[in-house]
JSON list of C-alpha atoms in Angstrom, two decimals:
[
{"chain": "A", "resi": 124, "resn": "MET", "atom": "CA", "xyz": [-13.50, -2.68, -12.87]},
{"chain": "A", "resi": 125, "resn": "GLY", "atom": "CA", "xyz": [-15.97, -0.20, -11.58]},
{"chain": "A", "resi": 126, "resn": "ALA", "atom": "CA", "xyz": [-14.16, -0.31, -8.59]},
{"chain": "A", "resi": 127, "resn": "ALA", "atom": "CA", "xyz": [-11.06, 0.83, -10.46]},
{"chain": "A", "resi": 128, "resn": "LEU", "atom": "CA", "xyz": [-12.28, 3.39, -12.02]},
{"chain": "A", "resi": 129, "resn": "ALA", "atom": "CA", "xyz": [-13.66, 5.06, -8.75]},
{"chain": "A", "resi": 130, "resn": "ARG", "atom": "CA", "xyz": [-10.40, 4.85, -7.76]},
{"chain": "A", "resi": 131, "resn": "VAL", "atom": "CA", "xyz": [-8.97, 6.56, -11.18]},
{"chain": "A", "resi": 132, "resn": "GLU", "atom": "CA", "xyz": [-11.62, 9.23, -10.41]},
{"chain": "A", "resi": 133, "resn": "THR", "atom": "CA", "xyz": [-10.79, 9.74, -6.81]},
{"chain": "A", "resi": 134, "resn": "ALA", "atom": "CA", "xyz": [-7.07, 9.76, -6.81]},
{"chain": "A", "resi": 135, "resn": "THR", "atom": "CA", "xyz": [-5.22, 12.63, -5.52]},
{"chain": "A", "resi": 136, "resn": "PRO", "atom": "CA", "xyz": [-1.48, 14.17, -5.69]},
{"chain": "A", "resi": 137, "resn": "ARG", "atom": "CA", "xyz": [-1.20, 12.70, -1.85]},
{"chain": "A", "resi": 138, "resn": "SER", "atom": "CA", "xyz": [-2.48, 9.27, -2.85]},
{"chain": "A", "resi": 139, "resn": "LEU", "atom": "CA", "xyz": [-0.61, 8.13, -5.65]},
{"chain": "A", "resi": 140, "resn": "LYS", "atom": "CA", "xyz": [2.25, 5.80, -5.22]},
{"chain": "A", "resi": 141, "resn": "ILE", "atom": "CA", "xyz": [5.09, 6.69, -7.53]},
{"chain": "A", "resi": 142, "resn": "SER", "atom": "CA", "xyz": [7.98, 5.28, -8.85]},
{"chain": "A", "resi": 143, "resn": "ILE", "atom": "CA", "xyz": [11.52, 6.94, -10.58]},
{"chain": "A", "resi": 144, "resn": "GLN", "atom": "CA", "xyz": [13.72, 4.89, -12.43]},
{"chain": "A", "resi": 145, "resn": "ASP", "atom": "CA", "xyz": [16.31, 7.19, -14.01]},
{"chain": "A", "resi": 146, "resn": "SER", "atom": "CA", "xyz": [17.23, 6.61, -17.52]},
{"chain": "A", "resi": 147, "resn": "THR", "atom": "CA", "xyz": [20.23, 9.60, -17.68]},
{"chain": "A", "resi": 148, "resn": "ARG", "atom": "CA", "xyz": [23.00, 8.82, -15.12]},
{"chain": "A", "resi": 149, "resn": "ARG", "atom": "CA", "xyz": [22.75, 12.06, -14.16]},
{"chain": "A", "resi": 150, "resn": "THR", "atom": "CA", "xyz": [23.79, 12.68, -10.78]},
{"chain": "A", "resi": 151, "resn": "GLY", "atom": "CA", "xyz": [20.96, 14.23, -8.87]},
{"chain": "A", "resi": 152, "resn": "ALA", "atom": "CA", "xyz": [18.42, 13.66, -11.58]},
{"chain": "A", "resi": 153, "resn": "ALA", "atom": "CA", "xyz": [15.98, 11.45, -9.57]},
{"chain": "A", "resi": 154, "resn": "GLN", "atom": "CA", "xyz": [16.05, 13.62, -6.50]},
{"chain": "A", "resi": 155, "resn": "ALA", "atom": "CA", "xyz": [15.80, 17.15, -8.64]},
{"chain": "A", "resi": 156, "resn": "LEU", "atom": "CA", "xyz": [12.51, 15.14, -9.59]},
{"chain": "A", "resi": 157, "resn": "ILE", "atom": "CA", "xyz": [11.10, 14.13, -6.47]},
{"chain": "A", "resi": 158, "resn": "ASN", "atom": "CA", "xyz": [12.05, 17.88, -5.08]},
{"chain": "A", "resi": 159, "resn": "THR", "atom": "CA", "xyz": [9.49, 18.73, -8.12]},
{"chain": "A", "resi": 160, "resn": "LEU", "atom": "CA", "xyz": [6.99, 16.23, -7.82]},
{"chain": "A", "resi": 161, "resn": "ARG", "atom": "CA", "xyz": [6.69, 17.42, -3.78]},
{"chain": "A", "resi": 162, "resn": "LYS", "atom": "CA", "xyz": [6.06, 21.10, -4.89]},
{"chain": "A", "resi": 163, "resn": "VAL", "atom": "CA", "xyz": [3.14, 20.45, -6.81]},
{"chain": "A", "resi": 164, "resn": "GLY", "atom": "CA", "xyz": [1.77, 17.90, -4.38]},
{"chain": "A", "resi": 165, "resn": "TYR", "atom": "CA", "xyz": [2.84, 14.74, -4.99]},
{"chain": "A", "resi": 166, "resn": "SER", "atom": "CA", "xyz": [4.65, 13.12, -2.05]},
{"chain": "A", "resi": 167, "resn": "ASN", "atom": "CA", "xyz": [4.56, 9.60, -1.99]},
{"chain": "A", "resi": 168, "resn": "THR", "atom": "CA", "xyz": [7.59, 8.94, -4.23]},
{"chain": "A", "resi": 169, "resn": "THR", "atom": "CA", "xyz": [10.47, 6.47, -4.16]},
{"chain": "A", "resi": 170, "resn": "VAL", "atom": "CA", "xyz": [13.39, 5.79, -6.66]},
{"chain": "A", "resi": 171, "resn": "ASP", "atom": "CA", "xyz": [13.66, 2.60, -8.07]},
{"chain": "A", "resi": 172, "resn": "LEU", "atom": "CA", "xyz": [16.47, 0.75, -9.68]},
{"chain": "A", "resi": 173, "resn": "PRO", "atom": "CA", "xyz": [18.01, 2.89, -12.72]},
{"chain": "A", "resi": 174, "resn": "TYR", "atom": "CA", "xyz": [15.96, 2.65, -16.26]},
{"chain": "A", "resi": 175, "resn": "THR", "atom": "CA", "xyz": [19.00, 0.40, -18.22]},
{"chain": "A", "resi": 176, "resn": "GLU", "atom": "CA", "xyz": [18.09, 1.47, -22.06]},
{"chain": "A", "resi": 177, "resn": "PRO", "atom": "CA", "xyz": [18.95, 5.54, -22.46]},
{"chain": "A", "resi": 178, "resn": "LEU", "atom": "CA", "xyz": [16.01, 7.13, -23.07]},
{"chain": "A", "resi": 179, "resn": "GLN", "atom": "CA", "xyz": [15.65, 10.77, -25.12]},
{"chain": "A", "resi": 180, "resn": "THR", "atom": "CA", "xyz": [11.80, 11.42, -23.73]},
{"chain": "A", "resi": 181, "resn": "THR", "atom": "CA", "xyz": [10.13, 10.79, -20.40]},
{"chain": "A", "resi": 182, "resn": "ARG", "atom": "CA", "xyz": [7.99, 8.37, -19.82]},
{"chain": "A", "resi": 183, "resn": "ILE", "atom": "CA", "xyz": [5.17, 8.43, -18.03]},
{"chain": "A", "resi": 184, "resn": "VAL", "atom": "CA", "xyz": [3.74, 4.61, -17.24]},
{"chain": "A", "resi": 185, "resn": "ALA", "atom": "CA", "xyz": [0.34, 4.67, -15.64]},
{"chain": "A", "resi": 186, "resn": "GLN", "atom": "CA", "xyz": [0.47, 1.27, -14.18]},
{"chain": "A", "resi": 187, "resn": "GLN", "atom": "CA", "xyz": [-2.90, -0.67, -13.73]},
{"chain": "A", "resi": 188, "resn": "GLY", "atom": "CA", "xyz": [-4.93, 1.58, -16.19]},
{"chain": "A", "resi": 189, "resn": "ASP", "atom": "CA", "xyz": [-4.33, 4.91, -14.11]},
{"chain": "A", "resi": 190, "resn": "GLU", "atom": "CA", "xyz": [-4.10, 7.08, -17.30]},
{"chain": "A", "resi": 191, "resn": "ALA", "atom": "CA", "xyz": [-6.01, 9.65, -15.08]},
{"chain": "A", "resi": 192, "resn": "GLY", "atom": "CA", "xyz": [-3.33, 10.09, -12.48]},
{"chain": "A", "resi": 193, "resn": "ALA", "atom": "CA", "xyz": [-0.29, 9.67, -15.36]},
{"chain": "A", "resi": 194, "resn": "GLU", "atom": "CA", "xyz": [-1.81, 12.36, -17.17]},
{"chain": "A", "resi": 195, "resn": "ALA", "atom": "CA", "xyz": [-2.21, 14.51, -14.70]},
{"chain": "A", "resi": 196, "resn": "ILE", "atom": "CA", "xyz": [1.90, 14.33, -13.52]},
{"chain": "A", "resi": 197, "resn": "ARG", "atom": "CA", "xyz": [2.50, 14.83, -17.21]},
{"chain": "A", "resi": 198, "resn": "ARG", "atom": "CA", "xyz": [0.59, 17.92, -16.66]},
{"chain": "A", "resi": 199, "resn": "SER", "atom": "CA", "xyz": [2.12, 18.77, -13.23]},
{"chain": "A", "resi": 200, "resn": "LEU", "atom": "CA", "xyz": [5.72, 18.46, -15.13]},
{"chain": "A", "resi": 201, "resn": "GLY", "atom": "CA", "xyz": [5.57, 19.97, -18.09]},
{"chain": "A", "resi": 202, "resn": "PHE", "atom": "CA", "xyz": [7.61, 17.38, -19.91]},
{"chain": "A", "resi": 203, "resn": "GLY", "atom": "CA", "xyz": [7.42, 13.35, -20.72]},
{"chain": "A", "resi": 204, "resn": "GLU", "atom": "CA", "xyz": [4.43, 10.69, -22.62]},
{"chain": "A", "resi": 205, "resn": "VAL", "atom": "CA", "xyz": [2.06, 8.86, -20.84]},
{"chain": "A", "resi": 206, "resn": "ARG", "atom": "CA", "xyz": [2.03, 5.42, -21.43]},
{"chain": "A", "resi": 207, "resn": "ILE", "atom": "CA", "xyz": [-0.60, 2.30, -20.42]},
{"chain": "A", "resi": 208, "resn": "GLU", "atom": "CA", "xyz": [1.17, -0.86, -19.79]},
{"chain": "A", "resi": 209, "resn": "SER", "atom": "CA", "xyz": [2.75, -2.89, -16.23]},
{"chain": "A", "resi": 210, "resn": "THR", "atom": "CA", "xyz": [6.54, -1.81, -17.00]},
{"chain": "A", "resi": 211, "resn": "GLY", "atom": "CA", "xyz": [8.70, -0.56, -14.45]},
{"chain": "A", "resi": 212, "resn": "ASP", "atom": "CA", "xyz": [7.39, -0.91, -10.21]},
{"chain": "A", "resi": 213, "resn": "LEU", "atom": "CA", "xyz": [4.46, -2.76, -11.07]},
{"chain": "A", "resi": 214, "resn": "THR", "atom": "CA", "xyz": [3.41, -1.78, -7.23]},
{"chain": "A", "resi": 215, "resn": "SER", "atom": "CA", "xyz": [3.11, 1.48, -8.01]},
{"chain": "A", "resi": 216, "resn": "ASP", "atom": "CA", "xyz": [0.24, 3.52, -9.07]},
{"chain": "A", "resi": 217, "resn": "VAL", "atom": "CA", "xyz": [2.39, 5.36, -11.35]},
{"chain": "A", "resi": 218, "resn": "THR", "atom": "CA", "xyz": [5.95, 5.01, -12.49]},
{"chain": "A", "resi": 219, "resn": "ILE", "atom": "CA", "xyz": [8.19, 7.52, -14.03]},
{"chain": "A", "resi": 220, "resn": "GLN", "atom": "CA", "xyz": [11.29, 6.78, -16.16]},
{"chain": "A", "resi": 221, "resn": "LEU", "atom": "CA", "xyz": [12.86, 9.85, -16.54]},
{"chain": "A", "resi": 222, "resn": "GLY", "atom": "CA", "xyz": [14.68, 10.56, -19.51]},
{"chain": "A", "resi": 223, "resn": "GLN", "atom": "CA", "xyz": [16.64, 13.55, -20.85]},
{"chain": "A", "resi": 224, "resn": "ASP", "atom": "CA", "xyz": [13.89, 15.74, -21.68]},
{"chain": "A", "resi": 225, "resn": "GLY", "atom": "CA", "xyz": [13.82, 15.52, -17.84]},
{"chain": "A", "resi": 226, "resn": "VAL", "atom": "CA", "xyz": [16.90, 15.99, -17.03]},
{"chain": "A", "resi": 227, "resn": "GLN", "atom": "CA", "xyz": [16.75, 19.11, -19.51]},
{"chain": "A", "resi": 228, "resn": "LYS", "atom": "CA", "xyz": [13.77, 20.51, -17.60]},
{"chain": "A", "resi": 229, "resn": "LEU", "atom": "CA", "xyz": [14.58, 20.01, -14.25]},
{"chain": "A", "resi": 230, "resn": "GLN", "atom": "CA", "xyz": [18.63, 20.91, -14.45]},
{"chain": "A", "resi": 231, "resn": "PRO", "atom": "CA", "xyz": [20.56, 18.27, -12.32]},
{"chain": "A", "resi": 232, "resn": "GLY", "atom": "CA", "xyz": [24.07, 17.71, -12.16]},
{"chain": "A", "resi": 233, "resn": "LYS", "atom": "CA", "xyz": [26.31, 16.00, -14.06]},
{"chain": "A", "resi": 234, "resn": "ALA", "atom": "CA", "xyz": [26.72, 13.14, -16.13]},
{"chain": "A", "resi": 235, "resn": "VAL", "atom": "CA", "xyz": [28.66, 10.02, -14.25]},
{"chain": "A", "resi": 236, "resn": "ASN", "atom": "CA", "xyz": [30.47, 7.65, -16.31]}
]
């Protein structure tokens, strides 16, 4: 556990692998989130398959207990809630399951049918 703790404490925005799962069905929502993350230094981002359940609140999921990294992302975005669980992309450090609160903040395109 000591090595994992040291990794979390020394994680930088560039070193965190972030996976995005969009639950909003909004054109451009995932890309708008990626652009916002890149502006604040998080460049290792990918878009995963959409999250199938529509979410009101964005979930910032700390994979493998990376709570510090997830909380730093939440502070940078200004929305969402941090969860400590193993859901989403288990190969990432943090999975962002984008919800409606993020759409309101990011203001991407229209809903897709």
